[in-house]
Short mmCIF file of N, CA and C in Angstrom, two decimals:
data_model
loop_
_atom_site.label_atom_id
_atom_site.label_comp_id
_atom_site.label_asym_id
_atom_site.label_seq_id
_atom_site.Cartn_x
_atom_site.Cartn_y
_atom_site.Cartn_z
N UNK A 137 91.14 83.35 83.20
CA UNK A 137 90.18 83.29 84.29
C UNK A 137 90.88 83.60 85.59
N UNK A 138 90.05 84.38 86.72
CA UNK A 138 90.56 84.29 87.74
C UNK A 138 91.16 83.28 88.58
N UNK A 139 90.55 81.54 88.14
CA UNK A 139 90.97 80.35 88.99
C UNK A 139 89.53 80.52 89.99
N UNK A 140 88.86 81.27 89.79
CA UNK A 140 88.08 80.57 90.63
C UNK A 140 86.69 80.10 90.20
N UNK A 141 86.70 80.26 89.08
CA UNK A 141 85.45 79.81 88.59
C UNK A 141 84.81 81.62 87.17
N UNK A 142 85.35 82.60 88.17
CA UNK A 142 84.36 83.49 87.28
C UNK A 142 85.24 83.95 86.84
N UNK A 143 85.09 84.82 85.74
CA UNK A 143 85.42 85.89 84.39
C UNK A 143 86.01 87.62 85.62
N UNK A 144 87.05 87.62 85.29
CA UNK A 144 87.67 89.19 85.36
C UNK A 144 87.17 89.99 84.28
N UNK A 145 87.24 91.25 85.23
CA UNK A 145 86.96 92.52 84.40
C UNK A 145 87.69 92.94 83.22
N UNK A 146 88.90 92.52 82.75
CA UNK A 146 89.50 91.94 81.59
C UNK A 146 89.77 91.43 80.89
N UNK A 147 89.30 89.98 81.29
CA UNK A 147 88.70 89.26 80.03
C UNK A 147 87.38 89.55 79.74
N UNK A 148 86.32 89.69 80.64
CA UNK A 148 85.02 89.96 80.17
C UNK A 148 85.33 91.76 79.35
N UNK A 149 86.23 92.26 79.53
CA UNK A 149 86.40 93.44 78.17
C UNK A 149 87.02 92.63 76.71
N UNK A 150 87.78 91.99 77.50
CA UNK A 150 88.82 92.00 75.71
C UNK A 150 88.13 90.17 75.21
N UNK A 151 87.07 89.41 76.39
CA UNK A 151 86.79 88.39 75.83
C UNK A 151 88.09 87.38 75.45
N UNK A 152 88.77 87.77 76.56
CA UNK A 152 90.47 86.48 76.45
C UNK A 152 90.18 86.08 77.30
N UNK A 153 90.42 84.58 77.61
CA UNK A 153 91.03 83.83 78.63
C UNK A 153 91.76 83.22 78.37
N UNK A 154 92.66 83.09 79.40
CA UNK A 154 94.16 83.00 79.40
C UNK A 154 94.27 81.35 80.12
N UNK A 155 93.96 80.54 79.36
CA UNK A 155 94.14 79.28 79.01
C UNK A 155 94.64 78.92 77.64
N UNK A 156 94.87 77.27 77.85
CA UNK A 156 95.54 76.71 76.79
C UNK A 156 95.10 76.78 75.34
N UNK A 157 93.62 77.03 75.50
CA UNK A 157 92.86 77.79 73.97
C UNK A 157 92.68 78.66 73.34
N UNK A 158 93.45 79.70 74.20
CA UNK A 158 93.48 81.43 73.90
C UNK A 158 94.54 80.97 72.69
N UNK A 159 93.67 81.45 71.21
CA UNK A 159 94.69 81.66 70.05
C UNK A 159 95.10 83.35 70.10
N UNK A 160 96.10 83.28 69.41
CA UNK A 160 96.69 84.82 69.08
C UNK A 160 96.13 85.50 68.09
N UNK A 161 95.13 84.95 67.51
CA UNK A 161 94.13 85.33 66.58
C UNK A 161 92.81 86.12 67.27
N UNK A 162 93.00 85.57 68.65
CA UNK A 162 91.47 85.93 69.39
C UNK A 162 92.03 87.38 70.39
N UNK A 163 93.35 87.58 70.36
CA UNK A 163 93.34 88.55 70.83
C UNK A 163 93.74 89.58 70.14
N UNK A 164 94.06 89.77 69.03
CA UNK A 164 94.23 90.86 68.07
C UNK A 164 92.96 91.26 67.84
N UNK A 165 92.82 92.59 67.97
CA UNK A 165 91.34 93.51 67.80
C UNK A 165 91.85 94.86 66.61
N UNK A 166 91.00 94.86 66.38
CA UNK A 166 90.61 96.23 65.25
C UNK A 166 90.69 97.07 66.08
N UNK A 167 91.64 98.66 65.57
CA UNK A 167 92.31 99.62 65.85
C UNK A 167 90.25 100.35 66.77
N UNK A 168 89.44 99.97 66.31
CA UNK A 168 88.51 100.48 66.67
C UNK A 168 87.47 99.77 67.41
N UNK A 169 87.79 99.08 68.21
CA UNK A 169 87.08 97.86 69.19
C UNK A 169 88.83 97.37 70.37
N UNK A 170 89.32 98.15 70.13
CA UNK A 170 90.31 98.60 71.62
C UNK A 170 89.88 99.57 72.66
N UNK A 171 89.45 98.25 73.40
CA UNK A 171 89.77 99.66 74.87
C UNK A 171 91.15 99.79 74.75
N UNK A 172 90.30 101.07 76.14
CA UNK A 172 91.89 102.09 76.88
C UNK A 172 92.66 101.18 77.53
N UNK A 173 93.93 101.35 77.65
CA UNK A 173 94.87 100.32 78.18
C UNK A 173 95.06 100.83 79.60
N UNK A 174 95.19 99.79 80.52
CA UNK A 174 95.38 99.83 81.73
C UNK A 174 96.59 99.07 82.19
N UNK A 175 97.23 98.77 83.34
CA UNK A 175 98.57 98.66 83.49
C UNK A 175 97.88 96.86 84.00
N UNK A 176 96.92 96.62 84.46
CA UNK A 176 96.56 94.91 84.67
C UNK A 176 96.26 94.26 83.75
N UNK A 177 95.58 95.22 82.58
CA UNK A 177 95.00 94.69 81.01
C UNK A 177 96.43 94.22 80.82
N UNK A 178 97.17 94.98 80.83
CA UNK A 178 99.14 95.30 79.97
C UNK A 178 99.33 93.30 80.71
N UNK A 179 99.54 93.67 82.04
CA UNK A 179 100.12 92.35 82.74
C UNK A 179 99.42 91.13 82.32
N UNK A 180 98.19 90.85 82.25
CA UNK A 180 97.52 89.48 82.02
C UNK A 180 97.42 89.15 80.99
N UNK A 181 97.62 90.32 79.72
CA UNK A 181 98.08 90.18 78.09
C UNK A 181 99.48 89.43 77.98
N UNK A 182 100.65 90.21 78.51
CA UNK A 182 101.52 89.35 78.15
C UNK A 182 101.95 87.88 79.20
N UNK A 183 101.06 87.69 80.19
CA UNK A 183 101.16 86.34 81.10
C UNK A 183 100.39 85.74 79.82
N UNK A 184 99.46 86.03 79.04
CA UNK A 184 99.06 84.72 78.27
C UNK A 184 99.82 84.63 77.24
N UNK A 185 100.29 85.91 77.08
CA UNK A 185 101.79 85.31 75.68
C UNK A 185 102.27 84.75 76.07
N UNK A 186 103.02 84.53 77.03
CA UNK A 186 104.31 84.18 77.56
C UNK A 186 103.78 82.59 77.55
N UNK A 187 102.58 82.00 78.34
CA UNK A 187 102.20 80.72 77.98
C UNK A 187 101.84 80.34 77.05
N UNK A 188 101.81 81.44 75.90
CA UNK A 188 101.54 80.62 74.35
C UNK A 188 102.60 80.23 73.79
N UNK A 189 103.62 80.99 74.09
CA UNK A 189 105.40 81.25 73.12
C UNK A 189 105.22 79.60 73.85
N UNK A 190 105.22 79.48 75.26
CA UNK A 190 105.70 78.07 75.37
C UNK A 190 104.96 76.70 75.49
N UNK A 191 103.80 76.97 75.32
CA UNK A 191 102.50 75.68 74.40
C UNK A 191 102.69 75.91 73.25
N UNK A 192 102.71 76.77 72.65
CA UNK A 192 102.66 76.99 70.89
C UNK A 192 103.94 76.98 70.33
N UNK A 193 104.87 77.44 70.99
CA UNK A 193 106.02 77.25 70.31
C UNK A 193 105.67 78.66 69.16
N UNK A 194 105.33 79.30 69.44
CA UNK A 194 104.62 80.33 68.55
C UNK A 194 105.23 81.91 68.77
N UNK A 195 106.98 81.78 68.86
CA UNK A 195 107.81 82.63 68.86
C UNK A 195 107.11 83.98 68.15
N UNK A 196 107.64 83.80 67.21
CA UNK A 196 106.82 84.76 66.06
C UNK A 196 105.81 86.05 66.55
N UNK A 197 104.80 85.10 66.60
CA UNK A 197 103.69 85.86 66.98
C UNK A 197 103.57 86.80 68.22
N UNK A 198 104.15 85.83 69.29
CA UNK A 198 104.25 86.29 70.53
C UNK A 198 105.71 87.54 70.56
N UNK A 199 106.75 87.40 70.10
CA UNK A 199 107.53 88.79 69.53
C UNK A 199 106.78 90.06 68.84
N UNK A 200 105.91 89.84 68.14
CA UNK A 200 105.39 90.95 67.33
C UNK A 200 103.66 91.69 68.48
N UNK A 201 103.35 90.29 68.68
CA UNK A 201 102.41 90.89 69.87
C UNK A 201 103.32 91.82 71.12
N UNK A 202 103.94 91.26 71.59
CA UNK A 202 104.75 92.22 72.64
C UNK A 202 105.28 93.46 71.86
N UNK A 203 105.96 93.78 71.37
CA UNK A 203 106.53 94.83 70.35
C UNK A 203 105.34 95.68 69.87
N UNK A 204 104.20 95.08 69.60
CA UNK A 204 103.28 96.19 70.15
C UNK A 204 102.43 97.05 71.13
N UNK A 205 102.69 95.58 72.11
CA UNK A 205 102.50 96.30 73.53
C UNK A 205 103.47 97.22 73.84
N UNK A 206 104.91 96.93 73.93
CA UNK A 206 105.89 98.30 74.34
C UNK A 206 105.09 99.17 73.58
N UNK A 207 105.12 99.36 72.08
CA UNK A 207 104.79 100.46 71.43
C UNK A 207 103.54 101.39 71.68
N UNK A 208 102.29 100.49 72.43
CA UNK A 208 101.75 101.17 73.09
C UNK A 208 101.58 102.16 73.90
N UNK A 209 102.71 101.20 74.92
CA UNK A 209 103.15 102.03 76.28
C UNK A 209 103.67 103.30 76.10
N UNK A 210 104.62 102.88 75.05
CA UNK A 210 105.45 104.67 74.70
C UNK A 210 104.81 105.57 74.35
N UNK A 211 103.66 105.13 73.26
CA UNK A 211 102.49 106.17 73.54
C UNK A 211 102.10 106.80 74.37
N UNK A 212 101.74 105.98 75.60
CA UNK A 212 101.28 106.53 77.07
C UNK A 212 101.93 107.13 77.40
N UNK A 213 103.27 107.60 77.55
CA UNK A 213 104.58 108.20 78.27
C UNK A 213 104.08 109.36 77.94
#
Protein backbone atom coordinates (compact mmCIF):
# COMPACT_ATOMS: atom_id res chain seq x y z
CA UNK A 1 0.00 0.00 0.00
CA UNK A 2 0.92 3.47 -0.47
CA UNK A 3 0.60 4.25 3.59
CA UNK A 4 -2.00 6.25 3.00
CA UNK A 5 -4.92 4.48 2.97
CA UNK A 6 -5.32 3.68 -0.99
CA UNK A 7 -4.07 0.94 -3.47
CA UNK A 8 -1.08 1.95 -6.10
CA UNK A 9 -1.16 1.42 -9.60
CA UNK A 10 0.91 -1.72 -8.87
CA UNK A 11 -0.59 -3.43 -6.62
CA UNK A 12 -4.01 -2.78 -8.02
CA UNK A 13 -2.12 -4.57 -11.37
CA UNK A 14 -0.31 -7.44 -9.78
CA UNK A 15 -3.04 -7.43 -6.66
CA UNK A 16 0.19 -7.46 -4.00
CA UNK A 17 0.38 -5.64 -1.04
CA UNK A 18 3.33 -5.34 0.49
CA UNK A 19 2.48 -6.09 4.04
CA UNK A 20 3.07 -8.71 6.56
CA UNK A 21 0.42 -11.07 4.62
CA UNK A 22 1.79 -10.84 1.20
CA UNK A 23 2.64 -14.78 0.75
CA UNK A 24 5.16 -15.66 -2.04
CA UNK A 25 2.53 -17.77 -3.36
CA UNK A 26 0.35 -14.61 -4.12
CA UNK A 27 2.86 -13.16 -6.12
CA UNK A 28 3.95 -15.75 -8.53
CA UNK A 29 1.68 -15.41 -11.71
CA UNK A 30 1.30 -17.57 -14.82
CA UNK A 31 3.73 -16.85 -17.70
CA UNK A 32 0.30 -15.49 -19.19
CA UNK A 33 -1.40 -13.09 -16.63
CA UNK A 34 2.14 -11.01 -16.40
CA UNK A 35 2.16 -7.63 -17.14
CA UNK A 36 4.93 -5.66 -18.84
CA UNK A 37 7.57 -4.91 -16.36
CA UNK A 38 8.32 -1.51 -15.34
CA UNK A 39 11.34 -0.28 -13.36
CA UNK A 40 8.71 0.75 -9.96
CA UNK A 41 6.79 -2.69 -10.51
CA UNK A 42 10.84 -4.16 -10.41
CA UNK A 43 11.44 -1.83 -7.01
CA UNK A 44 8.23 -2.52 -4.83
CA UNK A 45 8.53 -6.40 -5.87
CA UNK A 46 11.71 -6.84 -4.37
CA UNK A 47 11.01 -4.18 -1.16
CA UNK A 48 8.35 -6.88 -0.35
CA UNK A 49 10.87 -9.72 -0.69
CA UNK A 50 13.26 -8.27 1.14
CA UNK A 51 10.52 -7.94 4.14
CA UNK A 52 9.50 -11.46 3.66
CA UNK A 53 13.26 -13.08 3.67
CA UNK A 54 13.11 -11.21 7.10
CA UNK A 55 9.39 -12.01 8.66
CA UNK A 56 9.47 -15.37 6.99
CA UNK A 57 12.74 -16.33 7.34
CA UNK A 58 11.86 -17.59 3.84
CA UNK A 59 15.48 -17.44 2.28
CA UNK A 60 14.70 -19.88 -0.32
CA UNK A 61 11.98 -18.48 -1.91
CA UNK A 62 12.97 -15.00 -1.78
CA UNK A 63 16.58 -16.13 -3.68
CA UNK A 64 14.75 -17.84 -6.48
CA UNK A 65 12.08 -14.97 -6.71
CA UNK A 66 14.92 -12.39 -7.19
CA UNK A 67 16.97 -14.61 -9.64
CA UNK A 68 14.09 -14.27 -11.65
CA UNK A 69 13.68 -10.83 -11.50
CA UNK A 70 17.49 -10.24 -12.66
CA UNK A 71 16.59 -12.77 -15.33
CA UNK A 72 13.94 -10.69 -16.43
CA UNK A 73 15.81 -7.62 -16.59
CA UNK A 74 18.44 -9.20 -18.90
CA UNK A 75 15.77 -9.84 -21.09
CA UNK A 76 15.02 -6.18 -21.25
CA UNK A 77 18.70 -5.22 -22.06
Amino acid sequence: MSGRGETSAPEAVHGVVGDATTSVDDMIMDDGEKPPLNPQDICNTIEILIRQQKCQRAREDFLRLFANIHEALQRLR
